[in-house]
Rosetta silent file (secondary structure, phi, psi, omega in degrees, C-alpha in Angstrom):
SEQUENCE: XXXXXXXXXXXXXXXXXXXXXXXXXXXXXXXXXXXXXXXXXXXXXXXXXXXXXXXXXXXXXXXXXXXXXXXXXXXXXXXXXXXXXXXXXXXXXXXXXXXXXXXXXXXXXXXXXXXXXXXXXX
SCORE:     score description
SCORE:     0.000 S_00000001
   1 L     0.000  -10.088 -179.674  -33.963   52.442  -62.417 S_00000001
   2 L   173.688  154.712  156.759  -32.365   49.945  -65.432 S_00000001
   3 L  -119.384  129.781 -168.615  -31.305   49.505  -68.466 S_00000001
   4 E   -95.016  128.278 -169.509  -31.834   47.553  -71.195 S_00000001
   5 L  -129.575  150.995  167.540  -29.593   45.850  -73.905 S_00000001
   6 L  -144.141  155.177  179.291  -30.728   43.103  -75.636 S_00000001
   7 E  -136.320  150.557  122.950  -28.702   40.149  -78.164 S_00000001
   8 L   151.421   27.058  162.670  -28.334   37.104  -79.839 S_00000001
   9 L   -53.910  163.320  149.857  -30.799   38.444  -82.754 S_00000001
  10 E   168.415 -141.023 -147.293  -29.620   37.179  -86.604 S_00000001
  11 E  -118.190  122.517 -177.906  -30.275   35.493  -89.655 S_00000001
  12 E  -141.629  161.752  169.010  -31.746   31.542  -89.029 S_00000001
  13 E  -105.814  177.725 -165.526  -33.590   29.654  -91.755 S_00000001
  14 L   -68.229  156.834 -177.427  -37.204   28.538  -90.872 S_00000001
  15 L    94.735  -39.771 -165.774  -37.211   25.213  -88.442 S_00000001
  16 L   -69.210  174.102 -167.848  -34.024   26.893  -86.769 S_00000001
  17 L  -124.597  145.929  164.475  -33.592   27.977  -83.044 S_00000001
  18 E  -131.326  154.327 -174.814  -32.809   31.423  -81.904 S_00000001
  19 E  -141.611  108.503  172.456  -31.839   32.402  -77.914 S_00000001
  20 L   -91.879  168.312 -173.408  -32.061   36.195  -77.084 S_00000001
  21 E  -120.214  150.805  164.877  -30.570   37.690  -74.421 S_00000001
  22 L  -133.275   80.093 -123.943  -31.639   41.017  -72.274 S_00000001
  23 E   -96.535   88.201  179.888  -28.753   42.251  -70.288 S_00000001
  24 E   -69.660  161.939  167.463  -30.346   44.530  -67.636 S_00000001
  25 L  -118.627    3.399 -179.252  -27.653   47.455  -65.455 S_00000001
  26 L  -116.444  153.931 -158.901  -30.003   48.323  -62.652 S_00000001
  27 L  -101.725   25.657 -173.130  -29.727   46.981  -59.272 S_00000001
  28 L  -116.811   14.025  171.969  -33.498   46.859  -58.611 S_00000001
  29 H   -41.271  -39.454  162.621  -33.894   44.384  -61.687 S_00000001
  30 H   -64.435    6.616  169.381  -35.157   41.778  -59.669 S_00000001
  31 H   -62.867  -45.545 -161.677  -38.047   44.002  -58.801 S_00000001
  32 L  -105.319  137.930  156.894  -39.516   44.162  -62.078 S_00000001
  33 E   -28.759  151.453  173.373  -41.849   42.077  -64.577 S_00000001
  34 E  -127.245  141.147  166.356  -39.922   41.275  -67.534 S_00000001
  35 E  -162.608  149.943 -148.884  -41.589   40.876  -71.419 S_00000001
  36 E  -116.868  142.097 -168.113  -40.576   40.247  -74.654 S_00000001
  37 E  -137.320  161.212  148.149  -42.120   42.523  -77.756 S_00000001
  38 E  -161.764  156.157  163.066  -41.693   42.425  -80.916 S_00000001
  39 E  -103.616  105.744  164.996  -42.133   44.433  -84.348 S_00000001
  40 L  -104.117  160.562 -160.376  -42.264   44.046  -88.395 S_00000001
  41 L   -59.655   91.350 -173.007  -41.889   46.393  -90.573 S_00000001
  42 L    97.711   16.802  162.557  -45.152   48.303  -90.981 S_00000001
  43 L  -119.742  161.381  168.848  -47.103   46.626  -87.876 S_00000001
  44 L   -43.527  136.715  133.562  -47.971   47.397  -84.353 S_00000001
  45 E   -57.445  146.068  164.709  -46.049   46.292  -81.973 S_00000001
  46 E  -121.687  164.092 -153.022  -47.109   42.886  -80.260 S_00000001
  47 E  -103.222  132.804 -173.620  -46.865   41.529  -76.987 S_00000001
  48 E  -115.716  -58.677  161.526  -44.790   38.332  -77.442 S_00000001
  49 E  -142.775  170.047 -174.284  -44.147   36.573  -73.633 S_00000001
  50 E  -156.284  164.411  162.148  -43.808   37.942  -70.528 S_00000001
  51 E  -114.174  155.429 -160.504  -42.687   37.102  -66.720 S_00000001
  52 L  -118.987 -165.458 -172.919  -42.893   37.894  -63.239 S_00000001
  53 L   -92.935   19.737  151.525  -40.328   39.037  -60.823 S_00000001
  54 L  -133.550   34.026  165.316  -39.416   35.777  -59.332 S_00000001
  55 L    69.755   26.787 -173.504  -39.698   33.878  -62.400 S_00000001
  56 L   -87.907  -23.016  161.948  -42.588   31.447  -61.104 S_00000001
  57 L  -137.606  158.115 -158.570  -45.012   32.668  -63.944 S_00000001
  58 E  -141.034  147.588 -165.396  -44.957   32.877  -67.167 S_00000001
  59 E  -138.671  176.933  162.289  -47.447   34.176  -69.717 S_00000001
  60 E  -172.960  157.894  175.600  -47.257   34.005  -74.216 S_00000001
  61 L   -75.566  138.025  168.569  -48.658   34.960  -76.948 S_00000001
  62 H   -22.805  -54.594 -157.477  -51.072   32.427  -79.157 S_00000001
  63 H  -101.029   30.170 -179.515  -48.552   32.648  -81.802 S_00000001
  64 H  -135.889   25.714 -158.513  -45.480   32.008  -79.516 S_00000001
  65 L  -104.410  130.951  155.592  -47.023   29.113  -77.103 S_00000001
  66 L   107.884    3.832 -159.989  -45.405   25.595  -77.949 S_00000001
  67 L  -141.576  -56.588 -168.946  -42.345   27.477  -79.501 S_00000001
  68 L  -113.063  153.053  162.754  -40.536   29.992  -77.440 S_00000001
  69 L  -120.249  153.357  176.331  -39.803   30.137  -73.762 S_00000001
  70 E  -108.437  156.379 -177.796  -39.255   32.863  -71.380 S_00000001
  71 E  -173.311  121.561  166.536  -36.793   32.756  -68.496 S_00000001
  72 E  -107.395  151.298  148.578  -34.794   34.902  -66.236 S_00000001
  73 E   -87.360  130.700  164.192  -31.925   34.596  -63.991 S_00000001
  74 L  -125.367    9.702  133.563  -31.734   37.369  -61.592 S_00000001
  75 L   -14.498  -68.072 -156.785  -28.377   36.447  -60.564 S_00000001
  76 L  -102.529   24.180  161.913  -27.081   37.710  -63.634 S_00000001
  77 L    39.723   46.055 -172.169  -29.434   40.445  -64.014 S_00000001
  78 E  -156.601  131.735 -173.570  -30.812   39.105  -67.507 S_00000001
  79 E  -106.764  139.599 -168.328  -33.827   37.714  -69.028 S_00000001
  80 E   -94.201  133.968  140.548  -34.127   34.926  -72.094 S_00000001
  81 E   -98.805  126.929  166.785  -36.639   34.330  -75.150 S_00000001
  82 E   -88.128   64.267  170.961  -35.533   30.458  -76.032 S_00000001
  83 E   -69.427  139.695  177.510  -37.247   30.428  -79.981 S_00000001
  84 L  -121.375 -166.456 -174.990  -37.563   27.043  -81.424 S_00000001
  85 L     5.405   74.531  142.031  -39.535   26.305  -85.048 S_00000001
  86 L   -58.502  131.528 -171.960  -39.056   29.749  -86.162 S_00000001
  87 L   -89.748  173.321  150.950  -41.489   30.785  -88.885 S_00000001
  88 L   -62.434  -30.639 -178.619  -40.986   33.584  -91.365 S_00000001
  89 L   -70.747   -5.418 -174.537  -43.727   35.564  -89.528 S_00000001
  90 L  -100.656   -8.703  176.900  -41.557   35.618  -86.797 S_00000001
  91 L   -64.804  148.840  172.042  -38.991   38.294  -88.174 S_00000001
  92 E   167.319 -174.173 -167.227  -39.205   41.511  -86.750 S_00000001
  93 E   -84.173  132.303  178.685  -37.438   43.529  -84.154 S_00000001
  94 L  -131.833  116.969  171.218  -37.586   41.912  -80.797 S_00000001
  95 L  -108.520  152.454  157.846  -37.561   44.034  -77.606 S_00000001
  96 E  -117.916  155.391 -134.835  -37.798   43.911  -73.572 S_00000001
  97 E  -156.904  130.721 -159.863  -39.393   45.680  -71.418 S_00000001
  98 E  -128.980   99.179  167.783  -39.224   46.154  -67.388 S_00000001
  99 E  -121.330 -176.412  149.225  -42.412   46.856  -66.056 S_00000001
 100 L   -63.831   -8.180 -164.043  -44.961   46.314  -62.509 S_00000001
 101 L  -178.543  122.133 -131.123  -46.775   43.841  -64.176 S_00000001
 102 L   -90.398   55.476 -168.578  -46.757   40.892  -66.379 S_00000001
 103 L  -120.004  155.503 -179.516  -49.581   42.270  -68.725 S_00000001
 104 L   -59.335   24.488 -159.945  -49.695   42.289  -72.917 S_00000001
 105 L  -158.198  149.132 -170.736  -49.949   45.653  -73.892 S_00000001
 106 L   -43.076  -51.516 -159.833  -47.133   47.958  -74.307 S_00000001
 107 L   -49.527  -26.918 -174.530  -48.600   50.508  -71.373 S_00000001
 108 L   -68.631  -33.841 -158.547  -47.479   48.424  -68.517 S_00000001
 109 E   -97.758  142.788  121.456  -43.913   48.233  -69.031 S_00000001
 110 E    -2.683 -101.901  177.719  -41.381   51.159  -67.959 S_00000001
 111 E  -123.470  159.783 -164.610  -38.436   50.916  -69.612 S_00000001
 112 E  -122.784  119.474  175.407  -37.028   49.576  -73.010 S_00000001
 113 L   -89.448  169.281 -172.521  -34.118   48.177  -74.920 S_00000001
 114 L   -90.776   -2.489  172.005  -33.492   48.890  -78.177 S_00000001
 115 L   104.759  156.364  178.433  -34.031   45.747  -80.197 S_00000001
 116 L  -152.641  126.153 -158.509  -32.345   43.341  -81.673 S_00000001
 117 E   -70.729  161.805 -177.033  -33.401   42.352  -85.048 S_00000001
 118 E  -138.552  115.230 -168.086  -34.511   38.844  -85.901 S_00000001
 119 E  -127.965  139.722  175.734  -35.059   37.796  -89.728 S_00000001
 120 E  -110.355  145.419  161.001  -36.331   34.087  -90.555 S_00000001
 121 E  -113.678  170.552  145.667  -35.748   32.634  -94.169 S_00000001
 122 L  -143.884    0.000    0.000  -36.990   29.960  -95.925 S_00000001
């Protein structure tokens, strides 16, 4: 039912801002939950923020509350993580996810983009 792409990963030093993008192709996008994932290198995924389908709630992780925002358009068939004070702790792979429900755990979501890597220095 969609597809995911996601961008605007790179290289930032810590204190820096990063703003990804998740470019959905299906026309029932505005249908679905939206959430943000992410991965380092030899951990679990984790559940990083998430959204509902008219963008009216919003949910985040402990370590991403006061820092990142979530946001969709569904105009433009694409959903946002806004990171601000990026730590080192925050590199990793960062993915979305189109699911029924705005819940933390991998099982809920559907379908998947493919990442877009994100490395903090300091």
């Amino acid at each position: 039912q969609v597809q995911l792409v996601e961008s605007g990963g790179g290289v930032v030093q810590a204190g820096g801002s990063l703003r990804l993008s998740c470019a959905a192709s299906g026309r029932t996008f505005s249908s679905y939950a939206m959430g943000w994932f992410r991965q380092a290198p030899g951990a679990e995924r984790e559940f990083v923020a998430s959204i509902d389908w008219s963008g009216g709630s919003t949910y985040y992780a402990d370590s991403a509350k006061g820092r990142f925002t979530i946001s969709r358009d569904n105009a433009k068939n694409t959903v946002y993580l806004q990171m601000n004070s990026l730590k080192p702790e925050d590199t990793a792979v960062y993915y979305c996810a189109a699911g029924r429900l705005t819940l933390a755990t991998m099982k809920a979501y559907d379908y998947w983009g493919q990442g877009t890597q994100v490395t903090v220095s300091s």
